[in-house]
Amino acid sequence: MSPNVTAVSYGPSLSPSEIQQLRGVLSAAGATVEAESRTGDGRFQVYTAECGLASGTAAALTELRQAAAGAVEGVDTAIVPASLRSAPRKFLIMDVDSTLIQQEVIELLAAYAGKKDEVTAVTEAAMRGELDFAQSLHARVAVLAGLKADVVDAVRAEVKLSDGAAELVAAFKAAGHVVAVVSGGFNQILQPIAEGLGLDYWIANELEIVDGALTGKVLGDVIDRAAKEKYLREWAAAEGIPLEHTIAVGDGANDLDMLGAAGIGVAFNAKPAVRIAADAVVNMPYLDAVRHIAGV
């Protein structure tokens, strides 16, 4: 049987006994291991098993993912269609706050208004899916009214890329793939980051600034859960890349539609509801683990 799925396992360490345990889980779930490889660095280790799965149905893929999930403590396993990993052109789309970057920008801005704790509580509830994202964003941005516009520059200097983010983007770009981000954050922060990384597409909300101060409003439609999926579909289509060859990465409830529409949706250090819904999870702080999932 020729391999039609790949199991990619990753964690801080992977002992021979743990790899043997993973082999057993795959076999018990009906997957035949055809080829194996190991790689990694001082941060995390990766075990890749190219497998043949007798039934290539979506149900069989889901069953295999459920069997592999949590099979080895401290190790996550992504089950990826071989067609995605071998695709000549792939489309990677990511969330920004707490995914591409380590922080939530709205919280950094709110700190300058003395409202960080209040805004953080609302952000966390929104990311858990307990609040409507657009309504919660308007409420959080309202507390910024009156702040001088140069606060944007100060916050931009505080932003840190997630570990491995630059390496992930560079690897995809070097291999000829397409990289995009879509953010419920703010274009004034995102644009220089996106340009510096050489991203192909990006979009975020626009803070309204009048007479050198934030008004507490955003311009135009909010980039919410539905918008994120819309841009995934539009941009992938513009590149001639089928959805089956797309990878979406995010951490919050407003990423769920995007993760569900992609060829594989990856929950990155995500909220519980997102981890449950996603095709794969990364519970390490290293965003470039996605390279191994995608076969880049």
mmCIF file of C-alpha atoms in Angstrom:
data_model
loop_
_atom_site.group_PDB
_atom_site.id
_atom_site.type_symbol
_atom_site.label_atom_id
_atom_site.label_comp_id
_atom_site.label_asym_id
_atom_site.label_seq_id
_atom_site.Cartn_x
_atom_site.Cartn_y
_atom_site.Cartn_z
ATOM 1 C CA MET A 1 0.000 0.000 0.000
ATOM 2 C CA SER A 2 1.442 3.389 -0.940
ATOM 3 C CA PRO A 3 1.467 5.965 1.872
ATOM 4 C CA ASN A 4 -1.563 8.268 1.867
ATOM 5 C CA VAL A 5 -1.199 9.898 5.291
ATOM 6 C CA THR A 6 1.741 11.059 7.372
ATOM 7 C CA ALA A 7 1.882 10.998 11.156
ATOM 8 C CA VAL A 8 4.092 13.787 12.486
ATOM 9 C CA SER A 9 4.858 13.601 16.211
ATOM 10 C CA TYR A 10 6.698 16.365 18.062
ATOM 11 C CA GLY A 11 7.630 17.187 21.615
ATOM 12 C CA PRO A 12 10.511 18.345 23.819
ATOM 13 C CA SER A 13 11.922 14.828 23.657
ATOM 14 C CA LEU A 14 11.097 11.546 21.930
ATOM 15 C CA SER A 15 12.622 8.396 23.380
ATOM 16 C CA PRO A 16 12.873 5.087 21.477
ATOM 17 C CA SER A 17 10.175 3.619 23.733
ATOM 18 C CA GLU A 18 7.850 6.534 23.014
ATOM 19 C CA ILE A 19 8.375 6.116 19.278
ATOM 20 C CA GLN A 20 7.615 2.420 19.622
ATOM 21 C CA GLN A 21 4.457 3.350 21.504
ATOM 22 C CA LEU A 22 3.461 5.685 18.669
ATOM 23 C CA ARG A 23 4.031 2.926 16.125
ATOM 24 C CA GLY A 24 1.725 0.697 18.140
ATOM 25 C CA VAL A 25 -1.009 3.318 18.256
ATOM 26 C CA LEU A 26 -0.823 3.842 14.488
ATOM 27 C CA SER A 27 -0.918 0.108 13.811
ATOM 28 C CA ALA A 28 -3.848 -0.458 16.162
ATOM 29 C CA ALA A 29 -5.759 2.276 14.336
ATOM 30 C CA GLY A 30 -5.279 0.524 10.991
ATOM 31 C CA ALA A 31 -2.298 2.465 9.649
ATOM 32 C CA THR A 32 0.666 0.635 8.149
ATOM 33 C CA VAL A 33 3.983 2.433 8.662
ATOM 34 C CA GLU A 34 5.842 2.442 5.324
ATOM 35 C CA ALA A 35 8.737 4.809 6.081
ATOM 36 C CA GLU A 36 10.088 6.680 9.088
ATOM 37 C CA SER A 37 12.421 9.560 9.837
ATOM 38 C CA ARG A 38 13.580 11.597 12.816
ATOM 39 C CA THR A 39 14.783 15.152 13.096
ATOM 40 C CA GLY A 40 14.854 17.974 15.596
ATOM 41 C CA ASP A 41 17.104 20.357 17.477
ATOM 42 C CA GLY A 42 17.739 21.444 21.027
ATOM 43 C CA ARG A 43 14.189 22.737 21.347
ATOM 44 C CA PHE A 44 12.046 19.813 20.182
ATOM 45 C CA GLN A 45 12.220 16.452 18.436
ATOM 46 C CA VAL A 46 10.166 15.210 15.491
ATOM 47 C CA TYR A 47 9.210 11.692 14.421
ATOM 48 C CA THR A 48 7.611 11.323 10.988
ATOM 49 C CA ALA A 49 5.889 8.134 9.833
ATOM 50 C CA GLU A 50 4.567 7.822 6.298
ATOM 51 C CA CYS A 51 1.586 5.516 6.539
ATOM 52 C CA GLY A 52 -0.859 3.625 4.419
ATOM 53 C CA LEU A 53 -4.462 3.843 5.588
ATOM 54 C CA ALA A 54 -6.756 1.326 3.934
ATOM 55 C CA SER A 55 -9.728 3.661 3.997
ATOM 56 C CA GLY A 56 -8.906 7.170 2.849
ATOM 57 C CA THR A 57 -12.245 8.583 3.955
ATOM 58 C CA ALA A 58 -12.601 11.650 6.150
ATOM 59 C CA ALA A 59 -14.083 9.426 8.862
ATOM 60 C CA ALA A 60 -11.033 7.146 8.830
ATOM 61 C CA LEU A 61 -8.735 10.175 9.040
ATOM 62 C CA THR A 62 -10.701 11.510 12.006
ATOM 63 C CA GLU A 63 -10.532 8.135 13.760
ATOM 64 C CA LEU A 64 -6.769 7.998 13.287
ATOM 65 C CA ARG A 65 -6.398 11.533 14.627
ATOM 66 C CA GLN A 66 -8.456 10.659 17.688
ATOM 67 C CA ALA A 67 -6.369 7.546 18.321
ATOM 68 C CA ALA A 68 -3.095 9.456 18.028
ATOM 69 C CA ALA A 69 -4.179 12.419 20.163
ATOM 70 C CA GLY A 70 -2.532 12.243 23.560
ATOM 71 C CA ALA A 71 -1.142 8.751 22.905
ATOM 72 C CA VAL A 72 2.163 9.765 24.494
ATOM 73 C CA GLU A 73 2.238 12.306 27.308
ATOM 74 C CA GLY A 74 4.000 15.510 26.271
ATOM 75 C CA VAL A 75 3.972 14.564 22.589
ATOM 76 C CA ASP A 76 1.472 15.766 19.976
ATOM 77 C CA THR A 77 0.801 13.947 16.716
ATOM 78 C CA ALA A 78 -0.583 15.521 13.556
ATOM 79 C CA ILE A 79 -2.157 13.224 10.957
ATOM 80 C CA VAL A 80 -1.675 14.923 7.595
ATOM 81 C CA PRO A 81 -2.927 13.849 4.143
ATOM 82 C CA ALA A 82 0.067 12.938 1.979
ATOM 83 C CA SER A 83 -1.401 15.034 -0.829
ATOM 84 C CA LEU A 84 -1.007 18.184 1.271
ATOM 85 C CA ARG A 85 2.578 17.472 2.269
ATOM 86 C CA SER A 86 3.569 16.705 -1.329
ATOM 87 C CA ALA A 87 1.702 19.644 -2.909
ATOM 88 C CA PRO A 88 3.970 21.745 -5.156
ATOM 89 C CA ARG A 89 2.477 24.988 -3.797
ATOM 90 C CA LYS A 90 0.964 25.431 -0.379
ATOM 91 C CA PHE A 91 -0.822 28.307 1.288
ATOM 92 C CA LEU A 92 -0.092 29.069 4.946
ATOM 93 C CA ILE A 93 -2.416 31.482 6.742
ATOM 94 C CA MET A 94 -1.983 32.468 10.387
ATOM 95 C CA ASP A 95 -3.608 34.474 13.106
ATOM 96 C CA VAL A 96 -1.356 37.201 14.530
ATOM 97 C CA ASP A 97 -1.913 37.914 18.228
ATOM 98 C CA SER A 98 -0.685 34.994 20.375
ATOM 99 C CA THR A 99 0.221 33.099 17.201
ATOM 100 C CA LEU A 100 2.590 34.975 14.874
ATOM 101 C CA ILE A 101 3.467 37.223 17.805
ATOM 102 C CA GLN A 102 3.671 36.434 21.499
ATOM 103 C CA GLN A 103 1.341 39.132 22.794
ATOM 104 C CA GLU A 104 -2.205 40.479 22.401
ATOM 105 C CA VAL A 105 -1.728 43.976 20.963
ATOM 106 C CA ILE A 106 -5.013 45.326 22.363
ATOM 107 C CA GLU A 107 -3.731 44.494 25.852
ATOM 108 C CA LEU A 108 -0.450 46.306 25.237
ATOM 109 C CA LEU A 109 -2.373 49.365 24.070
ATOM 110 C CA ALA A 110 -4.805 49.157 26.982
ATOM 111 C CA ALA A 111 -1.900 49.241 29.429
ATOM 112 C CA TYR A 112 -1.192 52.825 28.313
ATOM 113 C CA ALA A 113 -4.793 53.702 29.178
ATOM 114 C CA GLY A 114 -4.544 52.011 32.586
ATOM 115 C CA LYS A 115 -7.092 49.387 31.507
ATOM 116 C CA LYS A 116 -4.945 46.311 30.880
ATOM 117 C CA ASP A 117 -6.592 43.967 33.397
ATOM 118 C CA GLU A 118 -10.083 44.933 32.294
ATOM 119 C CA VAL A 119 -9.279 44.458 28.610
ATOM 120 C CA THR A 120 -7.378 41.211 29.198
ATOM 121 C CA ALA A 121 -10.441 39.670 30.857
ATOM 122 C CA VAL A 122 -12.621 40.587 27.890
ATOM 123 C CA THR A 123 -10.025 39.342 25.390
ATOM 124 C CA GLU A 124 -9.760 35.975 27.101
ATOM 125 C CA ALA A 125 -13.547 35.557 27.173
ATOM 126 C CA ALA A 126 -13.754 36.453 23.471
ATOM 127 C CA MET A 127 -11.005 33.993 22.566
ATOM 128 C CA ARG A 128 -12.867 31.267 24.458
ATOM 129 C CA GLY A 129 -15.904 32.045 22.307
ATOM 130 C CA GLU A 130 -17.976 33.386 25.197
ATOM 131 C CA LEU A 131 -18.465 36.843 23.641
ATOM 132 C CA ASP A 132 -19.195 38.117 20.134
ATOM 133 C CA PHE A 133 -15.803 39.100 18.771
ATOM 134 C CA ALA A 134 -16.853 42.275 16.946
ATOM 135 C CA GLN A 135 -18.807 43.610 19.913
ATOM 136 C CA SER A 136 -15.993 42.797 22.304
ATOM 137 C CA LEU A 137 -13.445 44.473 20.021
ATOM 138 C CA HIS A 138 -15.454 47.700 19.854
ATOM 139 C CA ALA A 139 -15.755 47.671 23.664
ATOM 140 C CA ARG A 140 -12.025 47.101 24.128
ATOM 141 C CA VAL A 141 -10.979 49.721 21.580
ATOM 142 C CA ALA A 142 -13.304 52.288 23.191
ATOM 143 C CA VAL A 143 -11.056 52.436 26.274
ATOM 144 C CA LEU A 144 -8.223 53.687 24.059
ATOM 145 C CA ALA A 145 -9.997 56.944 23.226
ATOM 146 C CA GLY A 146 -7.780 59.950 23.823
ATOM 147 C CA LEU A 147 -4.444 58.150 23.762
ATOM 148 C CA LYS A 148 -1.831 59.946 21.678
ATOM 149 C CA ALA A 149 -1.143 58.264 18.346
ATOM 150 C CA ASP A 150 2.529 57.756 19.183
ATOM 151 C CA VAL A 151 1.432 55.018 21.587
ATOM 152 C CA VAL A 152 1.208 52.860 18.467
ATOM 153 C CA ASP A 153 4.966 53.228 17.923
ATOM 154 C CA ALA A 154 5.657 52.386 21.555
ATOM 155 C CA VAL A 155 3.535 49.235 21.371
ATOM 156 C CA ARG A 156 5.064 48.195 18.070
ATOM 157 C CA ALA A 157 8.472 48.240 19.767
ATOM 158 C CA GLU A 158 7.157 45.898 22.474
ATOM 159 C CA VAL A 159 5.868 43.263 20.059
ATOM 160 C CA LYS A 160 7.866 40.046 19.867
ATOM 161 C CA LEU A 161 7.516 37.402 17.188
ATOM 162 C CA SER A 162 6.741 33.928 18.458
ATOM 163 C CA ASP A 163 9.761 31.637 18.636
ATOM 164 C CA GLY A 164 10.300 30.129 15.206
ATOM 165 C CA ALA A 165 7.902 32.509 13.425
ATOM 166 C CA ALA A 166 10.530 34.114 11.198
ATOM 167 C CA GLU A 167 12.049 30.713 10.418
ATOM 168 C CA LEU A 168 8.639 29.284 9.515
ATOM 169 C CA VAL A 169 7.857 32.113 7.108
ATOM 170 C CA ALA A 170 11.323 32.011 5.559
ATOM 171 C CA ALA A 171 11.104 28.260 4.973
ATOM 172 C CA PHE A 172 7.721 28.492 3.256
ATOM 173 C CA LYS A 173 8.826 31.406 1.113
ATOM 174 C CA ALA A 174 12.118 29.756 0.124
ATOM 175 C CA ALA A 175 10.186 26.680 -1.027
ATOM 176 C CA GLY A 176 7.926 28.788 -3.238
ATOM 177 C CA HIS A 177 4.820 28.659 -1.060
ATOM 178 C CA VAL A 178 2.464 31.499 -0.118
ATOM 179 C CA VAL A 179 2.216 32.983 3.393
ATOM 180 C CA ALA A 180 -0.573 35.192 4.723
ATOM 181 C CA VAL A 181 -1.829 36.510 8.047
ATOM 182 C CA VAL A 182 -5.275 37.734 8.999
ATOM 183 C CA SER A 183 -5.726 39.548 12.257
ATOM 184 C CA GLY A 184 -8.409 40.806 14.579
ATOM 185 C CA GLY A 185 -5.702 43.228 15.744
ATOM 186 C CA PHE A 186 -4.554 46.418 14.089
ATOM 187 C CA ASN A 187 -2.965 47.291 10.771
ATOM 188 C CA GLN A 188 -0.821 50.034 12.281
ATOM 189 C CA ILE A 189 1.035 47.330 14.229
ATOM 190 C CA LEU A 190 0.831 44.547 11.647
ATOM 191 C CA GLN A 191 1.950 46.318 8.478
ATOM 192 C CA PRO A 192 5.647 46.791 9.354
ATOM 193 C CA ILE A 193 5.812 43.229 10.727
ATOM 194 C CA ALA A 194 4.249 41.803 7.560
ATOM 195 C CA GLU A 195 6.514 43.830 5.305
ATOM 196 C CA GLY A 196 9.587 42.846 7.301
ATOM 197 C CA LEU A 197 8.735 39.156 7.001
ATOM 198 C CA GLY A 198 7.906 39.453 3.304
ATOM 199 C CA LEU A 199 4.369 38.124 3.673
ATOM 200 C CA ASP A 200 2.289 37.774 0.524
ATOM 201 C CA TYR A 201 -1.036 38.839 2.065
ATOM 202 C CA TRP A 202 -2.118 40.467 5.299
ATOM 203 C CA ILE A 203 -5.078 42.334 6.704
ATOM 204 C CA ALA A 204 -6.150 43.669 10.095
ATOM 205 C CA ASN A 205 -8.436 46.277 11.609
ATOM 206 C CA GLU A 206 -7.602 49.961 11.260
ATOM 207 C CA LEU A 207 -7.509 52.146 14.363
ATOM 208 C CA GLU A 208 -9.103 55.537 13.741
ATOM 209 C CA ILE A 209 -6.726 58.400 14.497
ATOM 210 C CA VAL A 210 -7.912 62.023 14.419
ATOM 211 C CA ASP A 211 -5.794 65.059 15.294
ATOM 212 C CA GLY A 212 -2.970 62.861 16.543
ATOM 213 C CA ALA A 213 -5.057 60.804 18.946
ATOM 214 C CA LEU A 214 -6.930 57.500 18.969
ATOM 215 C CA THR A 215 -10.686 57.991 18.843
ATOM 216 C CA GLY A 216 -11.564 54.656 20.411
ATOM 217 C CA LYS A 217 -13.014 53.381 17.138
ATOM 218 C CA VAL A 218 -11.962 51.182 14.233
ATOM 219 C CA LEU A 219 -12.596 52.005 10.590
ATOM 220 C CA GLY A 220 -14.671 49.725 8.371
ATOM 221 C CA ASP A 221 -15.777 46.176 8.964
ATOM 222 C CA VAL A 222 -14.186 44.234 11.809
ATOM 223 C CA ILE A 223 -11.917 41.329 10.884
ATOM 224 C CA ASP A 224 -13.800 38.614 12.735
ATOM 225 C CA ARG A 225 -14.268 34.858 12.557
ATOM 226 C CA ALA A 226 -16.187 34.917 9.275
ATOM 227 C CA ALA A 227 -13.773 37.376 7.669
ATOM 228 C CA LYS A 228 -10.791 35.167 8.457
ATOM 229 C CA GLU A 229 -12.332 32.245 6.575
ATOM 230 C CA LYS A 230 -13.346 34.551 3.727
ATOM 231 C CA TYR A 231 -9.796 35.803 3.203
ATOM 232 C CA LEU A 232 -8.396 32.266 3.343
ATOM 233 C CA ARG A 233 -10.731 31.254 0.524
ATOM 234 C CA GLU A 234 -10.202 34.426 -1.528
ATOM 235 C CA TRP A 235 -6.427 34.512 -1.294
ATOM 236 C CA ALA A 236 -5.951 30.790 -1.901
ATOM 237 C CA ALA A 237 -8.204 31.041 -4.965
ATOM 238 C CA ALA A 238 -6.241 34.052 -6.234
ATOM 239 C CA GLU A 239 -3.064 31.936 -6.029
ATOM 240 C CA GLY A 240 -4.728 28.948 -7.705
ATOM 241 C CA ILE A 241 -4.139 26.796 -4.614
ATOM 242 C CA PRO A 242 -6.944 24.391 -3.631
ATOM 243 C CA LEU A 243 -8.156 24.501 -0.041
ATOM 244 C CA GLU A 244 -6.874 20.939 0.392
ATOM 245 C CA HIS A 245 -3.350 22.365 0.134
ATOM 246 C CA THR A 246 -3.814 25.115 2.734
ATOM 247 C CA ILE A 247 -2.633 25.229 6.346
ATOM 248 C CA ALA A 248 -4.282 27.526 8.893
ATOM 249 C CA VAL A 249 -2.870 28.287 12.336
ATOM 250 C CA GLY A 250 -4.585 30.071 15.212
ATOM 251 C CA ASP A 251 -5.329 30.056 18.921
ATOM 252 C CA GLY A 252 -8.747 31.581 19.552
ATOM 253 C CA ALA A 253 -12.437 31.024 18.861
ATOM 254 C CA ASN A 254 -12.392 33.628 16.083
ATOM 255 C CA ASP A 255 -9.992 31.337 14.186
ATOM 256 C CA LEU A 256 -12.320 28.320 14.185
ATOM 257 C CA ASP A 257 -13.940 28.872 10.768
ATOM 258 C CA MET A 258 -10.557 29.443 9.151
ATOM 259 C CA LEU A 259 -9.118 26.319 10.769
ATOM 260 C CA GLY A 260 -12.118 24.281 9.675
ATOM 261 C CA ALA A 261 -11.962 25.423 6.057
ATOM 262 C CA ALA A 262 -8.234 24.760 5.576
ATOM 263 C CA GLY A 263 -6.692 21.516 4.397
ATOM 264 C CA ILE A 264 -5.367 21.197 7.925
ATOM 265 C CA GLY A 265 -6.161 23.474 10.853
ATOM 266 C CA VAL A 266 -3.529 23.787 13.579
ATOM 267 C CA ALA A 267 -4.289 25.012 17.102
ATOM 268 C CA PHE A 268 -1.208 26.804 18.429
ATOM 269 C CA ASN A 269 -1.118 26.943 22.253
ATOM 270 C CA ALA A 270 -4.826 27.414 21.890
ATOM 271 C CA LYS A 271 -7.935 27.700 24.010
ATOM 272 C CA PRO A 272 -9.553 24.327 24.891
ATOM 273 C CA ALA A 273 -12.438 24.650 22.409
ATOM 274 C CA VAL A 274 -9.974 25.352 19.604
ATOM 275 C CA ARG A 275 -7.747 22.404 20.503
ATOM 276 C CA ILE A 276 -10.765 20.106 20.391
ATOM 277 C CA ALA A 277 -11.944 21.371 17.002
ATOM 278 C CA ALA A 278 -8.572 21.587 15.226
ATOM 279 C CA ASP A 279 -7.044 18.846 13.070
ATOM 280 C CA ALA A 280 -3.708 19.193 14.874
ATOM 281 C CA VAL A 281 -2.351 20.922 17.950
ATOM 282 C CA VAL A 282 1.002 22.433 18.858
ATOM 283 C CA ASN A 283 1.426 22.765 22.616
ATOM 284 C CA MET A 284 4.973 24.105 22.443
ATOM 285 C CA PRO A 285 6.069 27.749 22.078
ATOM 286 C CA TYR A 286 7.767 27.013 18.740
ATOM 287 C CA LEU A 287 5.722 28.109 15.743
ATOM 288 C CA ASP A 288 8.103 26.492 13.272
ATOM 289 C CA ALA A 289 6.792 23.090 14.348
ATOM 290 C CA VAL A 290 4.203 23.817 11.649
ATOM 291 C CA ARG A 291 6.977 23.305 9.077
ATOM 292 C CA HIS A 292 7.164 19.665 9.999
ATOM 293 C CA ILE A 293 3.402 19.223 9.902
ATOM 294 C CA ALA A 294 3.278 20.708 6.397
ATOM 295 C CA GLY A 295 6.359 18.913 5.143
ATOM 296 C CA VAL A 296 8.270 22.114 4.341
#
